[in-house]
Amino acid sequence: MAETRKEALFLGDIRKTYHTGSFDVPVLKGVNFEIWKGEFIGIMGSSGSGKSTLLNILGLLDKPSSGVYRLDGISVETLSDFELTRIRNIKIGFVFQAFNLFPHLTVQENIEVPMVYAGVAKHKRHKIAAEMAEKVRLAHRLDHRPTQLSGGECQRVAVARSLVNNPTFILADEPTGNLDEKTGNEIMTLFHDLHKAGTTIVMVTHNPQYEPEYDRVIYLRNGRKWRIVDNVNNTREEFDTDEVK
Amino acid sequence: MKLSDQIALSFTNLMLHKIRSILTSLGIIFGVGSVIAMLSISEGAKREALAQIESMGVDNIILSTKKPPPMGKDLSDNTNNSNYETYGLTEIDRDHILHMDNVATIATARNSRKPILKGTTRLNVNLYGVTNDFLAATRSQIIQGRWLSPADRDRNVCVIGINARRGLFSIQDRKIVGKIIGVGDDAYRVVGIMENTKGTTIQGLGSPNDAIFITKEASDAVYGKTSFQKIAGRTSIEVVEYDCFVVKVLDVSYIDFTSKRSAAFLNKKHDNIQDWEMVVPLDILKQREQTQNIFTIVMSSIAGISLLVGGIGIMNIMLANVYERRKEIGTRRALGAQKGDIIRQFLFETIFLTSIGGFIGVCLGLLIAKIVTQYANWPVAFSIWFILLALFISAFIGIIFGTYPAWKAAQQNPIDVLRAE
C-alpha cells in the first residue's frame, strides 16, 4: 500500500520568523510533514499556533524563512513571484472562509476566473465551468450572481472555482466558518464526495467537531507539529512542543 | 491572461460604476474640450488672418504714396489761399524699380481724387486709373462682364468693385454691365464687376472691392497728375503721379533684398521725406504666423493645465479605487493573477476612462469652437490631427496617471487582505 502512495506536498523543517522592529517573533519553529495524493487532511490549532502562517506558506502566498517545501515534486523556496503565482494558479485550488466571490460576475464567470488567468480559451472555459457547476450541483444557477445565492451555494461556487484547473490539492481555509451547522455539514459532504473521487484536500480549521472526518489531522501548537491523528490507521502520535531552546 | 480577456475585464469594471466613471473623467472631458476648442479657434483665426495677408500676394512688394506731414514741407507757394504740393511715387521711381534685378512687373494705380456721388451724397468710392495687370496683381476676379483691355484706353469704360456696385446701384438692378455712371463731368460705361473674395486691403488704395477702375491711359488723359480740391475755402493743388505700385518679384526668396534696395533707392530719391510707404506681405505673414503660433501655444498650455488637473483627479480616484478593491485584488492574486495582470487591469481601466473622456472632450471642444467661431464669424478649422492628438494625449494621460495606482494595486499583499473581514 505504502509503495503506491504519491507525494502531493512535503514540508521539511519549515520555519518562519517575523521581524518586528528589534524583536524576532518565531511563528513556525520547524514543521515537518508530507501529504499524499488523495488524502483529506485537516490542520488544526488554536489561535497563535501558527496555523494561519502555515496556511499562507502552503498556499504560496508567503515564503518560509527556512526549510523545504516541495509541491507536486517542485521545490518552491527559490521561485520568483511570477512562478509562484503560476503554480498557485494551476496547482492549488483556494476555498476561503468568506467565499471571496466577485459580486458583479455571474456564477459561471466566477468559476471561470482561475482559467482566465491560466489563459484557457473561452469556449473551453464555458465547458469546464458547466461541468464543475454540475459537480457541485449548481448547474441551474450558472447565470445567477452571488448576491442571489445562499451562503452554502456561494461556498459551492467557490469549491467549483477551486477545481477548474485540476489542481494538485485544494487548500480550504475554514470553509464552514461563515455557515450554519447544517449548511456547514453539506459543504463537508461535498468535500467528502470530492475526496472519494480522488481529490487531495487540505483544510485548515479550528473546529474540532469534524476531526473524525479527515484521513489525518495535523495539530499545531506553539509553531510546531504537536499531534497527528490518523483516522485511517487509527493511530495517534504526539510530539514535544515545549519551549526547550 | 489573454489581452482580450484583460480588456473585457477592465471595461466591465468601469461599466459597474457608470456615474463614478463619468464623474472621474469630467476633468479630462473639460481639459480635452478646452484644448480642442483653443486649437480650433486659434487655428481658424490664424487661417483667416493668413489668408487675408496671403491674398495680397506673398511675391509682392506694395509701395504706396503717403501725404507727408506738413512740417518740413516746402510751403513757399502758400499764397493766394492755395496749397501746392508735389509728393508721392513717380514715373522715375517706377522705371528705376522695374529695372532692378528680380522685379518682374509693376502694376500701378492712381486715384483720380474725384468725388463719386449718388445724388448728392458722396460715396466712399474712388476712381483709379490702373495698369492692365492690376486685376491679377491684387488677386481679384471678374464676376460679371470683363476686365479692362488695352483697347479701352480710348473708351470711357470702367470696371467696378463689388462693394462699389452696392453703393452705386440698387440691389434690384440685376444687369449692371452696360450701365453708365457719372464721375464729375465724365461718364463711364460699366463693362465688368470684380471681386476680391478675401477682402484684401491694399496700402494706399483700400479694398479693390470699393473702387472703380479705368485704364491708366484714360486716367492720364482725363485727370493727368494734378488734382484740385477745395477744402475750407482753400484750394489745394496736389501733384501725385502714382498712388500705388504692386511690385511683383521673380524669386520670392530674394524679396527681402529687393524690398531693401527699393527702400534705399526711394529714400535717396525722395530726400528722406516719408511721402511713401512700403508693405511686404510676406514679412507681415511671417510676423503674423509667429505671433499666432505663440498665441496658440499659450492658449493650449493654459488648456493643458486643466488636462493635468483632470489627470491628477483620475489618479486620486484610482488610488481610492485600489484601496476599496483590496479584497478583489487579493483574491485575484491568490487565484493566479500575476502582478502584471493586476497592473494591466487597473491601467486599462484608467486608459479607458481617459480615452472615453477624451472622445467626449473632443466632441465638446468642437461644439464650443463651432459656437464661438459662428458668433465671431471666423472660419472653423477642424483638423483630424487635433482630434487624433487629443485622443493620443488623453490615452497618454491615462498611462501617466494610471501607472502609479496600478502599480500600487499590484503591490497589495494578498495575505493582508484575504483574512480581513
XYZ file of C-alpha atoms in Angstrom:
666
model
C 0.000 0.000 0.000
C 2.684 2.441 1.039
C 4.672 1.978 -2.178
C 1.800 3.146 -4.356
C 1.360 6.408 -2.450
C 2.443 9.521 -4.307
C 3.614 12.657 -2.584
C 1.392 15.705 -3.085
C 3.427 18.014 -0.926
C 6.259 17.838 1.541
C 7.296 20.231 4.291
C 10.793 19.840 5.762
C 11.718 21.869 8.826
C 9.666 24.884 7.815
C 10.461 27.897 9.925
C 9.020 31.359 9.811
C 10.210 34.279 11.881
C 8.684 37.716 11.708
C 10.931 40.663 12.354
C 9.123 43.437 14.122
C 11.437 46.275 14.979
C 14.191 44.891 17.159
C 12.211 41.776 18.079
C 12.253 38.479 16.227
C 8.968 36.635 16.572
C 9.295 32.977 15.615
C 5.904 31.730 14.454
C 6.803 28.416 12.876
C 9.657 26.608 14.564
C 10.339 23.693 12.276
C 7.281 21.957 10.872
C 7.675 18.626 9.063
C 5.048 16.549 7.344
C 4.081 15.203 3.982
C 0.701 14.843 2.370
C -0.020 12.082 -0.091
C -2.137 12.420 -3.149
C -5.772 11.611 -2.472
C -5.591 12.406 1.234
C -8.120 14.513 3.119
C -6.076 16.396 5.691
C -7.200 18.638 8.500
C -4.828 21.150 10.017
C -5.959 22.269 13.427
C -4.681 24.502 16.121
C -5.806 27.279 18.346
C -5.124 30.949 17.677
C -1.435 31.683 17.768
C -0.443 28.133 16.935
C 0.998 29.241 13.597
C -1.917 27.801 11.648
C -2.537 30.871 9.518
C 1.131 31.322 8.723
C 1.334 27.697 7.663
C -1.742 28.186 5.502
C -0.102 31.146 3.752
C 3.056 29.151 3.160
C 1.114 26.149 1.874
C -0.817 28.496 -0.407
C 2.411 30.084 -1.726
C 1.214 33.462 -0.523
C 4.125 33.693 1.908
C 7.659 32.343 1.900
C 9.147 30.388 4.813
C 12.249 31.838 6.460
C 13.893 28.459 6.017
C 13.015 24.875 5.236
C 11.977 22.784 2.271
C 8.596 22.949 0.595
C 8.023 20.545 -2.269
C 4.741 20.836 -4.131
C 3.980 18.088 -6.655
C 7.711 17.422 -6.887
C 8.701 21.069 -7.332
C 10.859 22.824 -4.750
C 9.257 26.201 -4.422
C 11.512 28.035 -1.931
C 13.611 29.766 -4.578
C 10.935 30.513 -7.141
C 10.077 34.060 -8.234
C 6.753 35.738 -7.560
C 5.780 35.121 -11.177
C 6.480 31.387 -10.954
C 4.772 31.079 -7.575
C 1.682 32.801 -8.959
C 1.654 30.404 -11.873
C 1.873 27.388 -9.537
C -0.803 28.865 -7.290
C -2.992 29.214 -10.344
C -2.721 25.691 -11.670
C -1.701 23.516 -8.693
C -3.657 24.963 -5.761
C -7.403 25.390 -5.509
C -8.315 28.035 -2.933
C -11.500 27.945 -0.880
C -11.920 30.850 1.547
C -13.954 31.273 4.681
C -15.687 34.372 3.229
C -16.109 32.699 -0.194
C -14.382 35.663 -1.916
C -16.606 35.550 -4.968
C -16.790 38.556 -7.287
C -20.263 40.022 -6.713
C -20.607 41.568 -10.166
C -19.786 38.335 -12.001
C -22.236 35.510 -12.632
C -21.688 32.079 -11.097
C -20.263 30.884 -14.395
C -17.892 33.848 -14.685
C -16.777 33.376 -11.091
C -15.980 29.739 -11.724
C -14.021 30.727 -14.827
C -11.686 33.240 -13.126
C -8.708 30.891 -12.479
C -8.987 29.636 -16.062
C -8.925 33.221 -17.355
C -5.582 33.715 -15.604
C -4.381 30.360 -16.916
C -5.150 31.564 -20.443
C -7.784 28.930 -21.219
C -9.810 29.669 -24.356
C -13.333 30.969 -23.908
C -15.322 28.031 -25.258
C -13.253 25.607 -23.164
C -13.804 27.758 -20.084
C -17.569 27.647 -20.588
C -17.487 23.865 -20.945
C -15.363 23.262 -17.838
C -17.340 25.794 -15.770
C -20.558 23.981 -16.652
C -19.026 20.628 -15.710
C -17.806 21.939 -12.364
C -21.153 23.559 -11.608
C -22.696 20.171 -12.264
C -20.236 18.617 -9.828
C -21.292 20.975 -7.025
C -24.952 20.679 -8.056
C -25.331 24.307 -9.152
C -25.819 23.794 -12.895
C -29.179 25.559 -12.679
C -27.580 28.639 -11.074
C -24.940 29.452 -13.698
C -26.458 32.799 -14.682
C -27.120 33.989 -11.138
C -24.972 36.415 -9.241
C -23.532 35.612 -5.802
C -25.914 38.076 -4.132
C -28.806 35.920 -5.294
C -27.333 32.791 -3.686
C -27.349 31.439 -0.130
C -24.110 31.146 1.826
C -23.915 27.405 1.199
C -24.436 27.907 -2.511
C -21.741 30.585 -2.569
C -19.282 28.208 -0.973
C -20.183 25.541 -3.524
C -19.417 28.052 -6.287
C -16.066 28.677 -4.609
C -15.385 24.942 -4.475
C -16.262 24.616 -8.164
C -13.903 27.531 -8.857
C -11.085 25.802 -6.951
C -11.390 22.689 -9.117
C -11.302 24.182 -12.628
C -7.551 23.996 -13.268
C -7.377 20.436 -11.920
C -5.073 21.402 -9.040
C -2.713 19.155 -7.067
C -4.646 19.937 -3.918
C -7.463 22.089 -2.606
C -6.494 24.442 0.181
C -9.606 25.290 2.186
C -9.403 27.921 4.891
C -12.227 27.463 7.428
C -14.691 26.752 4.615
C -17.559 26.220 7.042
C -16.667 29.144 9.286
C -19.283 31.518 7.847
C -22.019 28.894 7.571
C -24.558 27.490 9.970
C -24.133 23.916 11.120
C -26.480 22.304 8.630
C -25.020 24.118 5.643
C -21.523 23.503 7.001
C -22.272 19.788 7.056
C -23.465 19.958 3.471
C -20.186 21.542 2.433
C -18.268 18.839 4.343
C -20.309 16.254 2.448
C -19.329 17.925 -0.802
C -15.655 17.731 0.190
C -16.100 14.056 1.051
C -17.580 13.441 -2.378
C -14.600 15.138 -3.997
C -12.244 13.187 -1.783
C -13.838 9.917 -2.811
C -13.361 10.956 -6.426
C -9.625 11.265 -5.701
C -9.100 14.941 -4.900
C -6.423 15.895 -2.372
C -7.796 18.305 0.207
C -6.028 20.304 2.908
C -8.455 22.008 5.255
C -7.327 24.487 7.862
C -9.822 24.817 10.677
C -10.185 25.238 14.377
C -13.450 23.371 14.509
C -12.730 20.074 16.362
C -16.188 18.777 15.519
C -15.036 17.480 12.157
C -11.903 15.734 13.477
C -13.111 12.177 12.712
C -13.924 13.070 9.129
C -10.341 13.604 7.922
C -7.915 10.910 6.891
C -5.342 12.565 9.080
C -5.435 15.582 11.346
C -2.277 17.595 11.987
C -2.418 19.598 15.190
C -0.180 22.624 15.629
C 0.858 24.168 18.909
C 3.430 26.861 19.563
C 4.571 26.806 15.966
C 5.305 23.110 15.986
C 3.599 19.901 14.994
C 2.060 18.640 18.193
C -0.115 15.661 17.399
C -1.077 13.650 14.328
C -4.340 11.720 14.429
C -4.540 9.071 11.714
C -8.154 8.014 11.292
C -7.356 5.551 8.526
C -4.865 3.501 10.527
C -6.339 4.536 13.841
C -3.038 5.788 15.255
C -2.165 8.822 17.261
C 1.302 10.351 17.527
C 2.312 13.081 19.960
C 5.310 15.374 19.699
C 7.139 17.521 22.184
C 6.307 21.194 21.657
C 7.750 22.634 24.836
C 9.943 25.666 24.614
C 13.271 23.967 25.217
C 15.656 26.045 23.305
C -4.139 36.040 -19.237
C -5.236 36.873 -22.735
C -5.311 40.519 -23.799
C -8.920 40.257 -24.980
C -9.957 38.936 -21.555
C -7.940 41.697 -19.918
C -9.645 44.422 -21.927
C -13.091 42.924 -21.354
C -12.414 42.750 -17.609
C -11.333 46.382 -17.344
C -14.254 47.556 -19.401
C -16.778 45.584 -17.339
C -15.337 47.037 -14.157
C -15.851 50.575 -15.459
C -19.395 49.815 -16.519
C -20.136 48.697 -12.966
C -19.794 52.275 -11.811
C -21.061 54.330 -14.726
C -21.749 57.506 -12.808
C -18.445 57.349 -10.996
C -16.634 56.682 -14.256
C -18.212 59.693 -15.897
C -17.546 61.930 -12.896
C -13.975 60.710 -12.846
C -13.398 61.582 -16.457
C -15.064 65.003 -16.214
C -11.674 66.614 -15.694
C -10.379 65.024 -18.865
C -13.580 65.860 -20.728
C -13.235 69.554 -19.957
C -9.466 69.515 -20.343
C -9.550 67.946 -23.776
C -12.578 70.033 -24.647
C -10.767 73.265 -23.916
C -7.622 72.163 -25.738
C -9.628 71.258 -28.830
C -11.647 74.468 -28.649
C -8.481 76.543 -28.246
C -6.711 74.833 -31.101
C -9.682 75.039 -33.442
C -10.468 78.646 -32.669
C -6.941 79.941 -32.835
C -6.217 77.883 -35.924
C -9.362 79.291 -37.515
C -8.388 82.843 -36.629
C -4.890 82.202 -37.870
C -6.014 80.809 -41.195
C -8.352 83.743 -41.653
C -5.614 86.260 -40.962
C -3.057 84.461 -43.063
C -5.439 84.059 -45.970
C -6.010 87.802 -45.936
C -2.335 88.555 -45.965
C -1.629 85.871 -48.495
C -4.218 87.366 -50.805
C -2.076 90.479 -51.037
C 0.430 88.214 -52.676
C 3.486 86.852 -50.966
C 5.553 87.620 -54.048
C 4.511 91.261 -53.974
C 6.008 94.393 -52.543
C 3.403 97.082 -52.156
C 4.577 100.671 -52.394
C 2.144 103.479 -51.811
C 2.054 107.233 -51.759
C 1.534 108.897 -48.433
C 0.805 112.535 -47.948
C 3.822 113.748 -45.994
C 3.378 115.611 -42.745
C 3.248 119.386 -43.392
C 6.312 120.023 -41.277
C 9.473 120.109 -43.275
C 7.419 120.525 -46.383
C 8.075 123.330 -48.759
C 5.260 125.823 -48.196
C 6.701 128.620 -50.337
C 3.721 128.505 -52.634
C 1.375 129.060 -49.755
C -0.059 132.221 -51.183
C -3.407 133.172 -52.660
C -5.239 130.880 -50.330
C -3.891 127.870 -52.085
C -1.727 124.924 -51.206
C 0.563 123.448 -53.769
C 2.127 120.125 -53.045
C 4.074 117.607 -55.047
C 4.657 114.258 -53.410
C 4.480 110.508 -53.768
C 5.649 107.859 -56.136
C 6.751 108.971 -59.573
C 7.347 107.612 -63.023
C 11.087 107.801 -62.337
C 10.623 105.605 -59.265
C 8.650 103.116 -61.297
C 11.239 102.968 -64.082
C 14.084 102.517 -61.671
C 12.447 99.792 -59.598
C 11.206 97.979 -62.678
C 14.786 97.686 -63.905
C 16.042 96.161 -60.690
C 17.022 92.509 -60.728
C 14.299 90.222 -59.502
C 11.461 92.623 -60.378
C 9.043 91.138 -62.871
C 6.246 93.671 -63.256
C 4.821 96.700 -61.547
C 1.078 97.181 -61.555
C 0.200 100.800 -60.808
C -2.838 102.691 -59.646
C -3.591 106.385 -59.439
C -6.519 107.882 -57.593
C -8.405 110.484 -59.631
C -9.362 112.160 -56.347
C -12.764 112.960 -57.819
C -15.751 112.631 -55.536
C -18.161 109.919 -56.623
C -21.704 110.951 -55.968
C -25.016 109.201 -55.820
C -27.484 112.001 -55.974
C -25.875 114.484 -53.628
C -24.261 112.062 -51.180
C -20.615 111.326 -51.583
C -19.871 107.629 -51.745
C -16.883 106.014 -50.120
C -15.703 105.055 -53.576
C -12.687 106.218 -55.562
C -11.867 106.085 -59.220
C -8.477 104.667 -60.122
C -6.516 104.534 -63.305
C -4.765 101.201 -63.305
C -2.472 99.164 -65.488
C -3.820 96.106 -67.165
C -2.141 93.636 -64.815
C -3.715 95.261 -61.748
C -6.531 92.709 -61.527
C -4.111 89.787 -61.411
C -1.694 91.604 -59.112
C -4.402 92.106 -56.487
C -5.681 88.521 -56.932
C -9.159 89.686 -57.763
C -11.669 88.048 -60.060
C -14.186 89.254 -62.570
C -17.602 88.027 -61.522
C -19.590 89.716 -64.273
C -18.651 91.092 -67.671
C -14.944 91.536 -68.366
C -11.802 93.279 -67.190
C -10.320 96.336 -68.906
C -8.380 95.691 -72.106
C -5.646 97.782 -73.801
C -8.216 98.803 -76.382
C -10.226 100.535 -73.659
C -7.678 103.373 -73.490
C -9.794 105.394 -75.892
C -13.165 104.380 -74.496
C -14.973 105.688 -71.457
C -15.427 102.321 -69.808
C -14.869 101.135 -66.256
C -14.888 98.050 -64.070
C -16.420 98.399 -60.624
C -15.742 96.560 -57.398
C -18.495 94.516 -55.821
C -18.971 96.903 -52.906
C -18.930 99.950 -55.157
C -21.727 98.306 -57.096
C -23.801 98.184 -53.941
C -23.236 101.891 -53.419
C -23.874 102.950 -56.953
C -26.805 100.757 -57.879
C -29.760 99.322 -56.080
C -29.871 95.646 -55.239
C -32.793 95.094 -57.580
C -30.656 96.070 -60.562
C -29.685 92.685 -61.972
C -27.985 93.969 -65.088
C -25.217 96.343 -64.190
C -22.920 95.718 -67.136
C -23.742 98.304 -69.769
C -24.983 100.891 -67.287
C -23.450 104.353 -67.202
C -22.002 106.058 -64.149
C -21.114 109.695 -63.938
C -17.925 110.978 -62.334
C -17.745 114.737 -62.337
C -18.190 115.795 -65.951
C -17.312 112.387 -67.286
C -19.400 109.302 -67.795
C -18.247 105.707 -67.883
C -19.940 102.596 -69.098
C -19.589 99.613 -66.761
C -18.058 96.638 -68.569
C -17.456 94.346 -65.621
C -17.727 93.746 -61.884
C -14.749 92.482 -59.963
C -14.362 90.979 -56.553
C -11.534 90.278 -54.203
C -13.008 87.399 -52.191
C -10.545 87.829 -49.339
C -11.491 91.486 -48.900
C -7.827 92.375 -49.019
C -6.856 95.910 -48.177
C -4.034 97.340 -50.209
C -1.930 100.072 -48.713
C -2.691 103.404 -50.392
C -5.749 102.076 -52.131
C -8.008 100.325 -49.673
C -10.090 97.416 -50.770
C -10.332 96.911 -54.538
C -13.947 95.955 -53.877
C -14.690 99.597 -53.029
C -13.170 101.065 -56.180
C -13.937 101.945 -59.762
C -11.203 101.200 -62.297
C -10.429 102.744 -65.634
C -7.329 102.285 -67.768
C -4.176 104.139 -66.807
C -4.105 105.760 -70.236
C -7.651 107.069 -69.957
C -6.925 108.313 -66.457
C -3.757 110.108 -67.572
C -5.607 111.709 -70.466
C -8.584 112.882 -68.428
C -7.171 113.594 -64.984
C -3.441 113.956 -65.538
C -1.358 114.058 -62.380
C -2.676 117.233 -60.848
C -5.756 117.411 -58.723
C -7.576 120.407 -57.311
C -9.522 120.215 -54.120
C -11.373 122.880 -52.246
C -11.135 122.375 -48.541
C -12.457 125.025 -46.172
C -12.258 127.763 -48.733
C -8.706 126.946 -49.662
C -7.841 125.362 -52.905
C -5.281 122.695 -52.550
C -3.373 121.621 -55.571
C -1.685 118.289 -55.374
C 0.587 116.720 -57.900
C 0.744 112.973 -57.450
C 1.886 110.688 -60.216
C 1.088 107.342 -58.667
C -0.731 106.216 -55.551
C 0.240 102.585 -55.555
C 2.783 100.183 -57.023
C 2.220 96.478 -56.735
C 5.726 95.195 -57.438
C 5.859 91.533 -58.347
C 9.199 89.815 -57.859
C 10.612 86.917 -59.841
C 12.085 84.987 -56.948
C 10.344 85.200 -53.584
C 13.473 84.099 -51.747
C 15.140 87.395 -52.680
C 12.125 89.568 -51.877
C 13.847 90.860 -48.780
C 16.816 92.066 -50.778
C 14.619 93.648 -53.429
C 12.472 95.457 -50.888
C 15.539 96.819 -49.087
C 17.070 98.039 -52.324
C 13.815 99.700 -53.356
C 13.528 101.375 -49.973
C 17.113 102.600 -50.152
C 16.527 103.976 -53.607
C 13.296 105.743 -52.633
C 14.847 107.233 -49.501
C 17.631 108.723 -51.545
C 15.422 109.858 -54.382
C 12.842 111.463 -52.088
C 15.443 113.174 -49.891
C 14.382 111.072 -46.932
C 10.895 112.581 -46.988
C 8.370 109.986 -45.952
C 5.911 110.514 -48.755
C 5.819 106.802 -49.495
C 5.222 103.594 -47.610
C 6.234 100.034 -48.176
C 4.380 96.870 -47.229
C 5.848 93.425 -47.802
C 3.011 90.949 -47.304
C 5.478 88.107 -46.796
C 7.020 89.907 -43.820
C 3.622 90.524 -42.267
C 2.732 86.951 -42.983
C 5.799 85.717 -41.161
C 5.237 88.002 -38.184
C 1.601 87.123 -38.002
C 2.352 83.435 -38.214
C 4.820 83.784 -35.382
C 2.508 85.714 -33.082
C -0.334 83.347 -33.904
C 1.838 80.377 -33.057
C 2.786 81.925 -29.733
C -0.866 82.664 -29.092
C -1.761 79.059 -29.861
C 0.983 77.732 -27.605
C -0.033 79.977 -24.714
C -3.720 79.146 -25.017
C -3.055 75.441 -25.380
C -0.760 75.490 -22.373
C -3.492 77.013 -20.267
C -5.901 74.383 -21.522
C -3.211 71.778 -20.934
C -3.114 72.699 -17.258
C -6.743 71.704 -16.965
C -5.798 68.395 -18.571
C -3.123 67.976 -15.935
C -5.634 68.703 -13.190
C -8.001 66.193 -14.776
C -5.247 63.603 -14.823
C -4.422 64.171 -11.177
C -8.118 63.823 -10.334
C -8.212 60.485 -12.092
C -5.112 59.314 -10.278
C -6.650 60.293 -6.968
C -9.828 58.358 -7.645
C -7.965 55.343 -8.974
C -5.887 55.253 -5.797
C -9.061 55.285 -3.712
C -10.402 52.629 -6.031
C -7.386 50.412 -5.387
C -7.872 50.736 -1.649
C -11.554 49.960 -1.941
C -10.888 46.873 -4.029
C -8.103 45.392 -1.902
C -10.095 42.239 -1.339
C -10.784 41.755 -5.021
C -7.106 42.271 -5.810
C -6.019 39.819 -3.101
C -8.454 37.185 -4.285
C -7.352 37.616 -7.876
C -3.711 37.290 -6.849
C -4.487 34.093 -4.885
C -6.402 32.635 -7.808
C -3.478 33.167 -10.140
C -3.431 36.792 -11.307
C 0.135 37.898 -11.949
C 1.262 41.319 -10.788
C 1.308 42.234 -14.462
C -2.332 41.181 -14.827
C -3.336 43.458 -11.948
C -1.269 46.339 -13.327
C -2.802 45.949 -16.757
C -6.311 45.647 -15.309
C -6.082 48.981 -13.494
C -4.039 50.678 -16.193
C -6.546 49.704 -18.865
C -9.341 50.988 -16.662
C -7.609 54.359 -16.420
C -6.806 54.464 -20.121
C -10.405 53.622 -20.945
C -11.567 56.375 -18.628
C -9.269 58.992 -20.136
C -9.854 57.860 -23.715
C -13.613 57.902 -23.401
C -13.293 61.223 -21.568
C -11.011 62.401 -24.367
C -13.523 61.396 -27.002
C -16.362 63.205 -25.250
C -13.977 66.130 -24.745
C -13.230 66.291 -28.467
C -16.960 66.459 -29.212
C -17.413 69.146 -26.558
C -14.423 71.124 -27.834
C -15.646 71.041 -31.416
C -19.048 72.205 -30.234
C -17.523 75.113 -28.317
C -15.326 76.004 -31.271
C -18.317 75.871 -33.570
C -20.343 78.179 -31.343
C -17.511 80.658 -30.824
C -16.496 80.804 -34.452
C -20.056 81.215 -35.555
C -20.505 84.049 -33.110
C -17.219 85.670 -34.125
C -17.741 84.874 -37.801
C -14.437 83.081 -38.083
C -13.918 80.026 -40.165
C -13.667 76.870 -38.047
C -10.505 74.947 -38.562
C -11.315 71.386 -37.592
C -8.348 69.251 -38.193
C -8.394 65.486 -37.884
C -4.932 65.910 -36.387
C -6.301 67.859 -33.405
C -8.700 65.033 -32.734
C -6.069 62.341 -33.049
C -3.739 64.451 -30.936
C -6.379 64.908 -28.244
C -7.176 61.213 -28.145
C -3.490 60.379 -28.060
C -2.897 62.890 -25.272
C -5.782 61.574 -23.199
C -4.610 57.983 -23.584
C -1.139 59.203 -22.679
C -2.520 60.909 -19.564
C -4.204 57.621 -18.720
C -0.836 55.897 -18.870
C 0.952 58.619 -16.901
C -1.623 58.933 -14.145
C -2.776 55.321 -14.204
C 0.606 53.740 -13.744
C 1.094 54.626 -10.107
C -2.335 53.408 -8.894
C -1.940 50.250 -10.991
C 1.499 49.626 -9.576
C 0.136 50.258 -6.096
C -2.617 47.716 -6.747
C -0.121 45.072 -7.796
C 1.899 45.659 -4.622
C -1.046 44.670 -2.423
C -0.045 41.685 -0.352
C -2.797 39.069 -0.717
C -2.189 37.808 2.833
C -3.084 41.172 4.298
C -6.411 41.406 2.551
C -7.622 37.809 2.338
C -8.078 37.344 6.046
C -9.681 40.736 6.529
C -13.357 40.586 7.460
